[in-house]
Coordinates of C-alpha atoms and ligand atoms in Angstrom, one line a residue:
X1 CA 0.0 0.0 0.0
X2 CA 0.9 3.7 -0.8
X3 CA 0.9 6.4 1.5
X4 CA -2.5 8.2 1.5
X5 CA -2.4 11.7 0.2
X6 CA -4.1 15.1 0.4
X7 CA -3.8 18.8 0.6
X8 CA -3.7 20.6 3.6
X9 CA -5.8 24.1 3.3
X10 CA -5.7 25.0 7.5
X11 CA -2.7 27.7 8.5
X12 CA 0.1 25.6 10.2
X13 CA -0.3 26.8 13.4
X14 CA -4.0 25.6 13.4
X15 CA -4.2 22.4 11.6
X16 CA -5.1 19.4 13.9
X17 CA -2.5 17.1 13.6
X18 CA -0.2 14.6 15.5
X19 CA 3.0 16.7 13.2
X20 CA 3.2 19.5 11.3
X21 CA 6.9 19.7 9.3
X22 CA 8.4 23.3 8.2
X23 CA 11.6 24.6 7.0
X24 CA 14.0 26.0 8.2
X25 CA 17.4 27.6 6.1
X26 CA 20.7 27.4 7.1
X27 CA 21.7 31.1 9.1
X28 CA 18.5 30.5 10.7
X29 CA 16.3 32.3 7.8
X30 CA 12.4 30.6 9.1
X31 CA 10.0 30.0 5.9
X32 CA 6.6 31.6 6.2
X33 CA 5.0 28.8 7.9
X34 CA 8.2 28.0 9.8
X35 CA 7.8 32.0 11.2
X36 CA 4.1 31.4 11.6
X37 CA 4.4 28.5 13.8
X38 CA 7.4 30.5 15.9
X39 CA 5.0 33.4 16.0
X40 CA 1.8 31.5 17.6
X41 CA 4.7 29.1 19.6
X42 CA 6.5 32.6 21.3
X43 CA 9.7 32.1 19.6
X44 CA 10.7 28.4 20.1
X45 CA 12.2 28.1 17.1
X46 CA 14.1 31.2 16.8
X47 CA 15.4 30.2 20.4
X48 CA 16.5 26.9 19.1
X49 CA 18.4 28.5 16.2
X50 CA 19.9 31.0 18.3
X51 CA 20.9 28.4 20.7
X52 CA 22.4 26.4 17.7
X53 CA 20.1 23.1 18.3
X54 CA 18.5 24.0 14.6
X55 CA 21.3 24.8 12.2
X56 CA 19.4 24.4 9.2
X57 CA 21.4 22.1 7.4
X58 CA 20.0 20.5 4.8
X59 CA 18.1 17.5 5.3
X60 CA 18.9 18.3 9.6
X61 CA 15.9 17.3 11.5
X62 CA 14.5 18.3 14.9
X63 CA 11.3 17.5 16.6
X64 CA 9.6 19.9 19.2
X65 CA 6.9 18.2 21.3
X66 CA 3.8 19.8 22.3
X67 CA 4.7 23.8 21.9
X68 CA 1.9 25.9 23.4
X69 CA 0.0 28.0 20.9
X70 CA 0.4 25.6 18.5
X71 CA -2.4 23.1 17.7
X72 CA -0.7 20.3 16.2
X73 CA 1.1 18.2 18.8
X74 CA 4.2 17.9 17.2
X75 CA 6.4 20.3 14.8
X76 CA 9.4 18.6 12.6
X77 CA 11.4 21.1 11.7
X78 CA 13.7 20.0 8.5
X79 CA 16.8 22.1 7.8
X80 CA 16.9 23.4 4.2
X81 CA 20.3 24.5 3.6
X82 CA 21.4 27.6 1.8
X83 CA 18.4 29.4 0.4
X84 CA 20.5 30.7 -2.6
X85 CA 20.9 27.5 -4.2
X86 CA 18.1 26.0 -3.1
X87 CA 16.9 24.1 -6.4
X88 CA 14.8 20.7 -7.2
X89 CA 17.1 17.8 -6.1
X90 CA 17.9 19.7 -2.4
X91 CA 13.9 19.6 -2.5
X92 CA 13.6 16.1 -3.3
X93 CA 16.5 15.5 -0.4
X94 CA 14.5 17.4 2.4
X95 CA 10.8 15.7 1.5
X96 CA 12.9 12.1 2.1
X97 CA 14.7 13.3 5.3
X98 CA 11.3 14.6 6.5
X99 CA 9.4 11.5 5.8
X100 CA 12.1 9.1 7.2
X101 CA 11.9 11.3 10.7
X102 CA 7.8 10.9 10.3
X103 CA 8.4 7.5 10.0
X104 CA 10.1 6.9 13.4
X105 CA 7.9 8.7 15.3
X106 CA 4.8 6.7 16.7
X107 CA 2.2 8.6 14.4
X108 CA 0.1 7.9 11.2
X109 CA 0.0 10.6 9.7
X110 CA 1.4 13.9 9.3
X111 CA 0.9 17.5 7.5
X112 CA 3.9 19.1 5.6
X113 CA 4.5 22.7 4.2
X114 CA 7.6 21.9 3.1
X115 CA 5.1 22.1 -0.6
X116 CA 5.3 25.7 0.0
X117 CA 8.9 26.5 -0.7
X118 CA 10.1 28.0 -3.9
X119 CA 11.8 25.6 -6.4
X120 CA 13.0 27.4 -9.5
X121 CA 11.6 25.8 -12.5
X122 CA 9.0 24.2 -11.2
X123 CA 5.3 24.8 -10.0
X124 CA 3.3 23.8 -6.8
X125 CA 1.5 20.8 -8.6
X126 CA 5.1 19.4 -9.3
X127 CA 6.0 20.3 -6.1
X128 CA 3.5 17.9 -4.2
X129 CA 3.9 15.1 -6.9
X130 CA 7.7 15.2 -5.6
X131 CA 7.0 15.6 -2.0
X132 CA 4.6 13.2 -2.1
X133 CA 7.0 10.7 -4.6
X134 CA 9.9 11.7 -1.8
X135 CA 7.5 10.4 1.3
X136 CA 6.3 7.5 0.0
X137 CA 9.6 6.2 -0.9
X138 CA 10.8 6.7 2.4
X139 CA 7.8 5.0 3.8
X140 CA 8.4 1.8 1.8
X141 CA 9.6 -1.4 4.0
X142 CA 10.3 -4.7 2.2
X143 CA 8.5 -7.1 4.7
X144 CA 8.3 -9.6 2.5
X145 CA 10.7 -12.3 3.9
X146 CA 11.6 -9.8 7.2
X147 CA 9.3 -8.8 10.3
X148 CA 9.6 -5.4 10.0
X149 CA 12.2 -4.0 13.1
X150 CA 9.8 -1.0 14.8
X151 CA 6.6 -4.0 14.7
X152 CA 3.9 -2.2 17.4
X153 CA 4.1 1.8 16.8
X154 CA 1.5 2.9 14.5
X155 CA 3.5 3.6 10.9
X156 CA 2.6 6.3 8.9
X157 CA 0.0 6.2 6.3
X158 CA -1.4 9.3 5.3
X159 CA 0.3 12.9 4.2
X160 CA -1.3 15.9 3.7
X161 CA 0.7 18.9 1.7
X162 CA 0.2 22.4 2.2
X163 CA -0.9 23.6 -1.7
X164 CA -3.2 25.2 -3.5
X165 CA -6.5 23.4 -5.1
X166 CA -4.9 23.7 -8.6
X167 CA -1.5 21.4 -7.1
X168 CA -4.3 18.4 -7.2
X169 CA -2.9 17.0 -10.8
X170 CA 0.6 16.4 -8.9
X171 CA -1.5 14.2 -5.8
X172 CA -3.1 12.4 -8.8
X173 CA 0.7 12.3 -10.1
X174 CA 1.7 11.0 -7.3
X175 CA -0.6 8.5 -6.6
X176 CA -0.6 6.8 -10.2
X177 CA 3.6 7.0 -10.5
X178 CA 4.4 5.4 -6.5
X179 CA 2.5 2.7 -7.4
X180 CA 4.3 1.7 -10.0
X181 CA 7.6 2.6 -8.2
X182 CA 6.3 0.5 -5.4
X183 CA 5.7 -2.3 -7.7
X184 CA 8.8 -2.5 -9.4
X185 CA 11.0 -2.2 -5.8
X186 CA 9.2 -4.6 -4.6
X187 CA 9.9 -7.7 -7.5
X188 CA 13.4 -6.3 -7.2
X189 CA 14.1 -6.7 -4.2
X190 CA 12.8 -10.1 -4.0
X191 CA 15.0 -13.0 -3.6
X192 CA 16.1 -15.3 -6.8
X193 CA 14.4 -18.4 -5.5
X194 CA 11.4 -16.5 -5.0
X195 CA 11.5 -14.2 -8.0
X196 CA 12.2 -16.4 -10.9
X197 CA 11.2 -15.8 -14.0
X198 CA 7.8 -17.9 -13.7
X199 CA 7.4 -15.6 -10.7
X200 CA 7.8 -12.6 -12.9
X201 CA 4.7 -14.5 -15.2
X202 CA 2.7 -14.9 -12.6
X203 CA 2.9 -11.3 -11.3
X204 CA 2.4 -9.6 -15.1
X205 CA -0.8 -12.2 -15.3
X206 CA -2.3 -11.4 -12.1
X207 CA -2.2 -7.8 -13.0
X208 CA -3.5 -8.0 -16.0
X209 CA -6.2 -10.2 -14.6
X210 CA -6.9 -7.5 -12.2
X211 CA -7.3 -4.8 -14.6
X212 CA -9.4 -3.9 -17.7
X213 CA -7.8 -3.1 -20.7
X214 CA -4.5 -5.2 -20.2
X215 CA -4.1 -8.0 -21.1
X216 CA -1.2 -10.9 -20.5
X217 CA 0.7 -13.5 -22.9
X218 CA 3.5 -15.4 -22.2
X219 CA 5.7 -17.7 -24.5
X220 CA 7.6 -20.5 -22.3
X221 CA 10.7 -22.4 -23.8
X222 CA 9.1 -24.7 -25.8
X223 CA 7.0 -21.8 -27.8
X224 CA 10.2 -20.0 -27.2
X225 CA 12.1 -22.8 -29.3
X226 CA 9.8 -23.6 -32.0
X227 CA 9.6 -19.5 -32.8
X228 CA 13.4 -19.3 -33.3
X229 CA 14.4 -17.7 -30.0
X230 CA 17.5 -19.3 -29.8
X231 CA 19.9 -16.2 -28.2
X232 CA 17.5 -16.2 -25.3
X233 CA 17.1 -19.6 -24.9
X234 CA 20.9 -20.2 -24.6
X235 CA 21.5 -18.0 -21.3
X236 CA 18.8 -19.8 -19.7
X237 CA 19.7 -23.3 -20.2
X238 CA 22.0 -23.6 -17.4
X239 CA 19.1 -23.2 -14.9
X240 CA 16.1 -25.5 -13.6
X241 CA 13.9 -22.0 -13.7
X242 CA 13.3 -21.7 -17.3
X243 CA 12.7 -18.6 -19.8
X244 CA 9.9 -16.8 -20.2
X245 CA 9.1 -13.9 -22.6
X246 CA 6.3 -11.7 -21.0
X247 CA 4.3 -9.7 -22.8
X248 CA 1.9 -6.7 -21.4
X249 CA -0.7 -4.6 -23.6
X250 CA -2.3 -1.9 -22.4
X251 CA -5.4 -0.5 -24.5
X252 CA -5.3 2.9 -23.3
X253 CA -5.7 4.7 -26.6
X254 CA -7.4 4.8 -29.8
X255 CA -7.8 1.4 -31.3
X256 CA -5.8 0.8 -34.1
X257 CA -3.4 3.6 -33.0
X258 CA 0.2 1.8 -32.8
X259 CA 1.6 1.1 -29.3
X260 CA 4.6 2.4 -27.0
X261 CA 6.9 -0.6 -26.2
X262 CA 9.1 -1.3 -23.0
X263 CA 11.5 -4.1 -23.4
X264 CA 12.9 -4.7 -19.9
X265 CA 15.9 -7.2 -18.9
X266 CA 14.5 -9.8 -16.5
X267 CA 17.8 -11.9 -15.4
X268 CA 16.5 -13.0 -12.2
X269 CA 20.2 -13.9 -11.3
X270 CA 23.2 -13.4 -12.9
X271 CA 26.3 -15.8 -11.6
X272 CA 28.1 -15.2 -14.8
X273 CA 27.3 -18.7 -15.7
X274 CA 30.5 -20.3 -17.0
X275 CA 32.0 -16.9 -17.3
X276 CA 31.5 -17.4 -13.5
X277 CA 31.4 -13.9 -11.8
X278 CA 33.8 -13.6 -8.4
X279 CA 31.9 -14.7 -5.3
X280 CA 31.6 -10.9 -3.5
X281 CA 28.9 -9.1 -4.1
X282 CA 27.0 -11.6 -6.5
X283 CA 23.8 -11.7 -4.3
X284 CA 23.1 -8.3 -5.8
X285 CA 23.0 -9.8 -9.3
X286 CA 19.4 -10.7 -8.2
X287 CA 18.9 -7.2 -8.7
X288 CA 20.0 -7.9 -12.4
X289 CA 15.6 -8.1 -13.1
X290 CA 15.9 -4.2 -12.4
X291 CA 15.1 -3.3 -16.4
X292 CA 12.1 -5.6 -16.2
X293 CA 11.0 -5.0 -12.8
X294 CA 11.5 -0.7 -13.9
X295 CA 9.2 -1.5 -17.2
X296 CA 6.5 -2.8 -15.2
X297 CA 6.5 -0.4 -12.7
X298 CA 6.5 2.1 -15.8
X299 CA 3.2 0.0 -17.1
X300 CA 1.6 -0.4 -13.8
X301 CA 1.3 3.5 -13.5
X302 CA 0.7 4.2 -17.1
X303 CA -2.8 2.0 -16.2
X304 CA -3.6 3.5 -12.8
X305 CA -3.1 6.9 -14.3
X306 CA -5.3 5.9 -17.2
X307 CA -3.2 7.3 -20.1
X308 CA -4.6 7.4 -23.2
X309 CA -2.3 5.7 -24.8
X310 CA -1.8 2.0 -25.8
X311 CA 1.4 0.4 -24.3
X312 CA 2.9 -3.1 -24.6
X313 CA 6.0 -4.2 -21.9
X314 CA 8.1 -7.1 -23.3
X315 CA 9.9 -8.7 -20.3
X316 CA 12.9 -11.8 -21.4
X317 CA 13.5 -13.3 -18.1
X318 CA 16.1 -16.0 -17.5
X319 CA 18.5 -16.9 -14.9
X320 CA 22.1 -17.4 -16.0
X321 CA 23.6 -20.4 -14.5
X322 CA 26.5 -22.4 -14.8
X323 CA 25.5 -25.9 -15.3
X324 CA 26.0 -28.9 -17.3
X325 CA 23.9 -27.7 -19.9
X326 CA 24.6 -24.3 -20.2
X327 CA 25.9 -22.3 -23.2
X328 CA 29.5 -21.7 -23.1
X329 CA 32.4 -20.0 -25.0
X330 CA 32.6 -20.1 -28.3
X331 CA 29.5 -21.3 -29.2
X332 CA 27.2 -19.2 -32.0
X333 CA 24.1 -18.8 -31.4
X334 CA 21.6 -17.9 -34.0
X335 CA 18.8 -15.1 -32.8
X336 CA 15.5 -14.8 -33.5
X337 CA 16.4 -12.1 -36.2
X338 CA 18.6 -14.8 -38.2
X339 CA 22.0 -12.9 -37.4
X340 CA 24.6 -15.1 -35.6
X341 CA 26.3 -14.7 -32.4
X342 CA 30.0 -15.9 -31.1
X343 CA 29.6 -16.2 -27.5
X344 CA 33.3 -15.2 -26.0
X345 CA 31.8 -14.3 -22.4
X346 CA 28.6 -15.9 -20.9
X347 CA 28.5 -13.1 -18.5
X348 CA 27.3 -10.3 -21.3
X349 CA 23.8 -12.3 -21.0
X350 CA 21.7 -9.3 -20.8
X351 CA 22.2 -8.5 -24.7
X352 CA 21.2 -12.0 -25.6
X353 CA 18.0 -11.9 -24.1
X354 CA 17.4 -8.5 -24.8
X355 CA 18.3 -9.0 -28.5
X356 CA 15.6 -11.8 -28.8
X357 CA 13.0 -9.6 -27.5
X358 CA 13.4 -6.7 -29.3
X359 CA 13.3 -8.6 -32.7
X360 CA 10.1 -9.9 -31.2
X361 CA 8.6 -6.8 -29.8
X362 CA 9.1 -5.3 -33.2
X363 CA 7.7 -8.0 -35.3
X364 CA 4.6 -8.1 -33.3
X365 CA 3.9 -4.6 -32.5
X366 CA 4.7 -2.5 -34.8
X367 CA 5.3 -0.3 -32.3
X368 CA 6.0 4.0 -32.1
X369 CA 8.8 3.2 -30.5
X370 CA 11.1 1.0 -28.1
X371 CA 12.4 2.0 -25.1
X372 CA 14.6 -0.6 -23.4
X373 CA 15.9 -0.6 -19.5
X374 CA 18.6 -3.3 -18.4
X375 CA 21.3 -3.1 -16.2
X376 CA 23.4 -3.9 -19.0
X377 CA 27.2 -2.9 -17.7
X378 CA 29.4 -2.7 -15.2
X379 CA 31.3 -0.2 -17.7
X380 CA 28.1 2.1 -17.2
X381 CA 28.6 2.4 -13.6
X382 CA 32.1 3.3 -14.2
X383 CA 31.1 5.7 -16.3
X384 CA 28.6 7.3 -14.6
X385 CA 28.4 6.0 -11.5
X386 CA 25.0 5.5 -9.5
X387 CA 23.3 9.1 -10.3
X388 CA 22.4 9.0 -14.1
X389 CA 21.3 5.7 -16.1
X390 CA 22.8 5.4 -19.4
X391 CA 20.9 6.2 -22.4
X392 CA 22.0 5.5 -25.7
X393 CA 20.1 6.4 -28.9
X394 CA 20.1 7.5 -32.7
X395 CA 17.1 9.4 -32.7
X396 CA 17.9 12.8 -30.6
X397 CA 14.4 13.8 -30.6
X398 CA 13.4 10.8 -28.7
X399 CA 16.5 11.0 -26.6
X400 CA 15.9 14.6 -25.8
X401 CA 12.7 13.8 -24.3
X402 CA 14.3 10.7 -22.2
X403 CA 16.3 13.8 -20.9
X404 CA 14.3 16.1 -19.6
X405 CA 11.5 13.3 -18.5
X406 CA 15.0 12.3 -15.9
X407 CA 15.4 16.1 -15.5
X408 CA 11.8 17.1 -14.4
X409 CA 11.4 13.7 -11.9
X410 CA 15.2 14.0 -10.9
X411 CA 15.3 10.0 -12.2
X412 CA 18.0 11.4 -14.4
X413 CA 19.6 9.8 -17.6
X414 CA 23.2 10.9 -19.1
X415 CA 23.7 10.5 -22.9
X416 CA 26.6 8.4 -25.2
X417 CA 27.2 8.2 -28.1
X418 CA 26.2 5.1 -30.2
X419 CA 28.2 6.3 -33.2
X420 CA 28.6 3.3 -35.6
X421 CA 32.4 3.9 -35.4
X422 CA 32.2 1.4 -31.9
X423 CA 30.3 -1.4 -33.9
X424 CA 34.0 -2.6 -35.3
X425 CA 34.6 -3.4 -31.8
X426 CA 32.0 -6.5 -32.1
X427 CA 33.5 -7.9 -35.4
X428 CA 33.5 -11.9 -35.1
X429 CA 35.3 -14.3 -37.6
X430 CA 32.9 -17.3 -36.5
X431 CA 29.5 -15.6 -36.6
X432 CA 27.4 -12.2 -37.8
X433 CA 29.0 -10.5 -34.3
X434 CA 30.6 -11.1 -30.9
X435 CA 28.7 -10.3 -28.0
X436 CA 31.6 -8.2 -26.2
X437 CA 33.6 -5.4 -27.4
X438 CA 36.6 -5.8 -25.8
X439 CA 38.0 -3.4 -23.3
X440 CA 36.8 -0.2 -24.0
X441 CA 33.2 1.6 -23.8
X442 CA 32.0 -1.2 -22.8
X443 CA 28.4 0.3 -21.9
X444 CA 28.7 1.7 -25.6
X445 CA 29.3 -1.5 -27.4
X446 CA 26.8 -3.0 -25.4
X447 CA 24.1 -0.3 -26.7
X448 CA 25.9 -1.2 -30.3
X449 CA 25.0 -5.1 -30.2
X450 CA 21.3 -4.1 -29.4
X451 CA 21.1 -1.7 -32.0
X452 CA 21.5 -4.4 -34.6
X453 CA 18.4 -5.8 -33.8
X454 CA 16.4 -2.7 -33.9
X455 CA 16.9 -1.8 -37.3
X456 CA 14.1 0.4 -38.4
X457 CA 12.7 1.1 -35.1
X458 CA 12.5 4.0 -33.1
X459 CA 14.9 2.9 -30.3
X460 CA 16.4 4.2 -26.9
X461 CA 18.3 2.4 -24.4
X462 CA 18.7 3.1 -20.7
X463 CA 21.3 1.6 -19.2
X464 CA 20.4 1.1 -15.3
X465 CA 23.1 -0.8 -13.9
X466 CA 24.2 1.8 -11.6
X467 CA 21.1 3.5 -10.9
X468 CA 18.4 0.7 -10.3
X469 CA 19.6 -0.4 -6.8
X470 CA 21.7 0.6 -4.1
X471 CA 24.4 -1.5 -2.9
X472 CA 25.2 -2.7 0.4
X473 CA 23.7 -4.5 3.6
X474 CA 20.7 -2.0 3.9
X475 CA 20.9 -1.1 -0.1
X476 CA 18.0 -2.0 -2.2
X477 CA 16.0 -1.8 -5.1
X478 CA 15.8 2.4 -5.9
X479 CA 12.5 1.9 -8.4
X480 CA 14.2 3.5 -11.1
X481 CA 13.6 4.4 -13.8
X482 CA 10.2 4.0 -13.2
X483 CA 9.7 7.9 -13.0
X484 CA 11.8 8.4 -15.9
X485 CA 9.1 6.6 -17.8
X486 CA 5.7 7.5 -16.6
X487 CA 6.7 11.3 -17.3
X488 CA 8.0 10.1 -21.2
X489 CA 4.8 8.6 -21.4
X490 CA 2.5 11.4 -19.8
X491 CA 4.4 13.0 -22.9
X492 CA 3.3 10.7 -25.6
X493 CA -0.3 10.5 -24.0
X494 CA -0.6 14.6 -24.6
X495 CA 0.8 14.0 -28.4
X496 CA -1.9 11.4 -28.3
X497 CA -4.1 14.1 -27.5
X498 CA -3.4 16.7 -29.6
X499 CA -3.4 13.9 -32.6
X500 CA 0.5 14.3 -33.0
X501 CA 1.2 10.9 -32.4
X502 CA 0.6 8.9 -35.6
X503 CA 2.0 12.6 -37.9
Ligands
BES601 N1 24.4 -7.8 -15.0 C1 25.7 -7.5 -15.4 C2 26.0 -6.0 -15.4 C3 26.2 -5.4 -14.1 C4 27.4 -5.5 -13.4 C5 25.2 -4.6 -13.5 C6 27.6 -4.9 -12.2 C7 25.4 -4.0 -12.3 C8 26.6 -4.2 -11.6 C9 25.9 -8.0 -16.9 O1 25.2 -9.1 -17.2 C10 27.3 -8.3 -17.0 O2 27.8 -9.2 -16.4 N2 28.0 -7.5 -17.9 C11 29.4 -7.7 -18.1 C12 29.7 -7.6 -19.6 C13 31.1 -8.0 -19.9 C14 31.3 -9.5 -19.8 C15 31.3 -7.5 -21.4 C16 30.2 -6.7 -17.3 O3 29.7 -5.5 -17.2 O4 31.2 -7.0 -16.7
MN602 MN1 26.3 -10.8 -16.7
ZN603 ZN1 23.5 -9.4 -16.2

């Protein structure tokens, strides 16, 4: 479940509530409501900044119990930082740092002004679409194989933002895009031997069983191997959890108007297979279903939202095992688009699946275009680290917008190049292409094996190997780049609209 949302209208001072949260900047500067609640409170928080117990540093919290003249019986008061270059991502920061302080406290709900503070660029219903994104991400627990630690205090449930009526399209937002975000964080972070790719199946199915207008098919091994699949069909030989190609459609739009397509990487676990990966770290390749799991948190929204637009989501999912069966070095495969691989490292899977799929996604769709999310690379975490995803495409129009949809939901995407002057790095003599590239750009050559196989198509790829989970003990599946994509497709929905789509 999401966090319930809704606008607050009271002044802070007056709204009934177990916690009202305000701002604060750094050199003690009080927003309006933060100076409104200091007013009615005679100066408590002034005292504390002058004291130095609220420094207003950004994403600093500090709770006051009880302050007379005051009719809410908390305030959380979140430090800002510097007001001059206060901008959108120190906004997202704050909302998350408020939230997570909510969330300790034995309350269920809470109202914030935090919506009030200026954010260059961006409007108040944007504002409580990203307060409200920032909160619920915060508030989500994976209990799903755990008993969650703080069991017995209430946990929070319901936020109200301080906004005008006309903010009500961001709650709506909101709403629509954290289910999806909570959809795809959730498959993520489940375990391998829970989330396999039949698991995957069964989760698309149940969905679309659940929800008019979608609808589910899904091609197992065998249909897999009589249609020619035989790149996917290679990684996943190694396991006992065999492939699956899942396929989505949303009816959204016009009928007969062509679809959107999502093609999402669904390794449910990546060991490397006889390219064996080291031992360290490899539990997090069970993150290596972040593509797919991103997609159909992407779909999931677009149908809560009830975009007009028609959608399809293409998930290959297959675990890549080392086994006595599995593919190995130096074997060719031949796709489903008739090209032939060399197999030099069983551990650049992701392509092989992905290649299958697209192929298919285009042959059966017909589709606008095809955007693709995998956490493809290591090379793209090099490159870029955990804050951007990786997107590759020919088309800059369609790139452009992948751009500023990460700019405006702070899901952000960085571009390379996918010049053709890389593609001589795939050059096989045994078959039609390798499926490495050797040393160099790795995240590149990657994004040049899949362009083969979307010849004719309008193509992107997001590479999300750094960006779809964080690492560690505590680390966990971040939900991107769900966000990314319900604000690329709130775009194609208003070309929909405004009959741009099929010019
Ligand atoms: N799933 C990995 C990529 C990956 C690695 C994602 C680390 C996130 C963190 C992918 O299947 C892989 O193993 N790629 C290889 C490709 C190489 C063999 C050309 C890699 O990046 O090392
Ligand atoms: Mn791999
Ligand atoms: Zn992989």
């Amino acid at each position: 479940m999401t966090l319930q949302f809704s606008l607050a209208s009271a002044a802070p001072e007056t709204v009934d509530s177990p916690c009202v949260v305000v701002g604060v900047y750094e050199n003690g500067l009080l927003t309006s409501a933060a100076a409104r609640i200091d007013g009615a409170a005679g100066g408590v928080i002034k005292r504390q900044v002058e004291s130095g117990d609220i420094n207003g540093k950004a994403g600093s919290v500090t709770v006051l119990f009880a302050p007379e003249g005051v009719s809410a019986k908390r305030v959380l008061v979140v430090g800002l930082g510097a007001q001059k270059s206060f901008d959108a991502a120190r906004f997202q920061k704050v909302n998350i740092e408020a939230a997570r302080a909510l969330g300790k406290l034995p309350l269920d709900n809470a109202a914030s002004w935090l919506t009030e503070l200026d954010v260059p660029g961006h409007d108040a219903a944007w504002r409580v679409r990203t307060a409200a994104l920032a909160a619920d991400y915060a508030a989500y627990r994976y209990t799903a194989t755990v008993k969650p630690r703080d069991q017995g205090k209430p946990a929070l449930t319901t936020l109200a933002f301080a906004a005008a009526d006309d903010a009500h399209a961001g709650l709506d937002q909101a709403r629509g895009i954290a289910e999806g975000v909570r959809f795809a964080r959730e498959l993520a972070n489940l375990p391998p031997n829970i989330c396999t790719p039949a698991y995957i199946a069964e989760q698309a199915q149940a969905f679309a069983d659940a929800h008019d207008k979608v609808s589910c098919r899904v091609l197992d091994h065998v249909e897999m191997e009589k249609l020619g699949f035989g790149s996917l069909l290679a990684v996943g030989r190694g396991s006992a959890n065999k492939p699956k190609l899942i396929a989505l459609e949303y009816r959204g739009g016009a009928e007969g108007d062509k679809p959107y397509a999502f093609v999402g990487k669904g390794i449910t676990f990546d060991t490397g297979g006889i390219s064996l990966k080291p031992g360290p770290g490899m539990d997090e390749m069970k993150f290596d279903m972040g593509g797919a799991a991103g997609v159909l948190g992407g779909f999931v929204s677009a149908v809560k939202m009830g975009l007009p637009l028609n959608l399809v989501c293409v998930v290959p999912s297959a675990e890549n095992m080392p086994d006595g069966d599995s593919y190995r070095p130096g074997d060719v495969l031949t796709s489903l688009s008739g090209q032939t691989i060399e197999v030099l490292n069983t551990d650049a899977e992701g392509r092989l699946i992905l290649c299958d799929a697209l192929t298919w996604t285009a042959q059966t769709f017909q589709p606008v275009s095809i955007i693709d999310a995998a956490t493809l690379t290591g090379a793209c975490v090099i490159a870029l680290g955990k804050h951007a995803s990786g997107l590759m495409s020919k088309y800059d129009d369609l790139a452009a917008e992948l751009l500023a949809a990460g700019e405006t939901t702070l899901d952000r995407a960085w571009r390379l190049p996918l010049w053709d002057d890389y593609q001589v790095q795939l050059e096989s003599g045994f078959a039609d292409m390798a499926n490495i590239g050797g040393k160099s750009a790795g995240a590149i050559t990657a994004g040049c094996f899949l362009s083969r196989f979307t010849d004719g198509q309008r193509w992107a790829h997001l590479d999300i190997a750094g960006t779809a989970w964080d690492e560690g003990r505590k680390g966990g599946s971040t939900g991107r780049p769900v966000a990314l994509l319900v604000q690329l497709e709130s775009g194609f929905a208003d070309m929909a609209n405004i009959g741009g789509k099929s010019a």
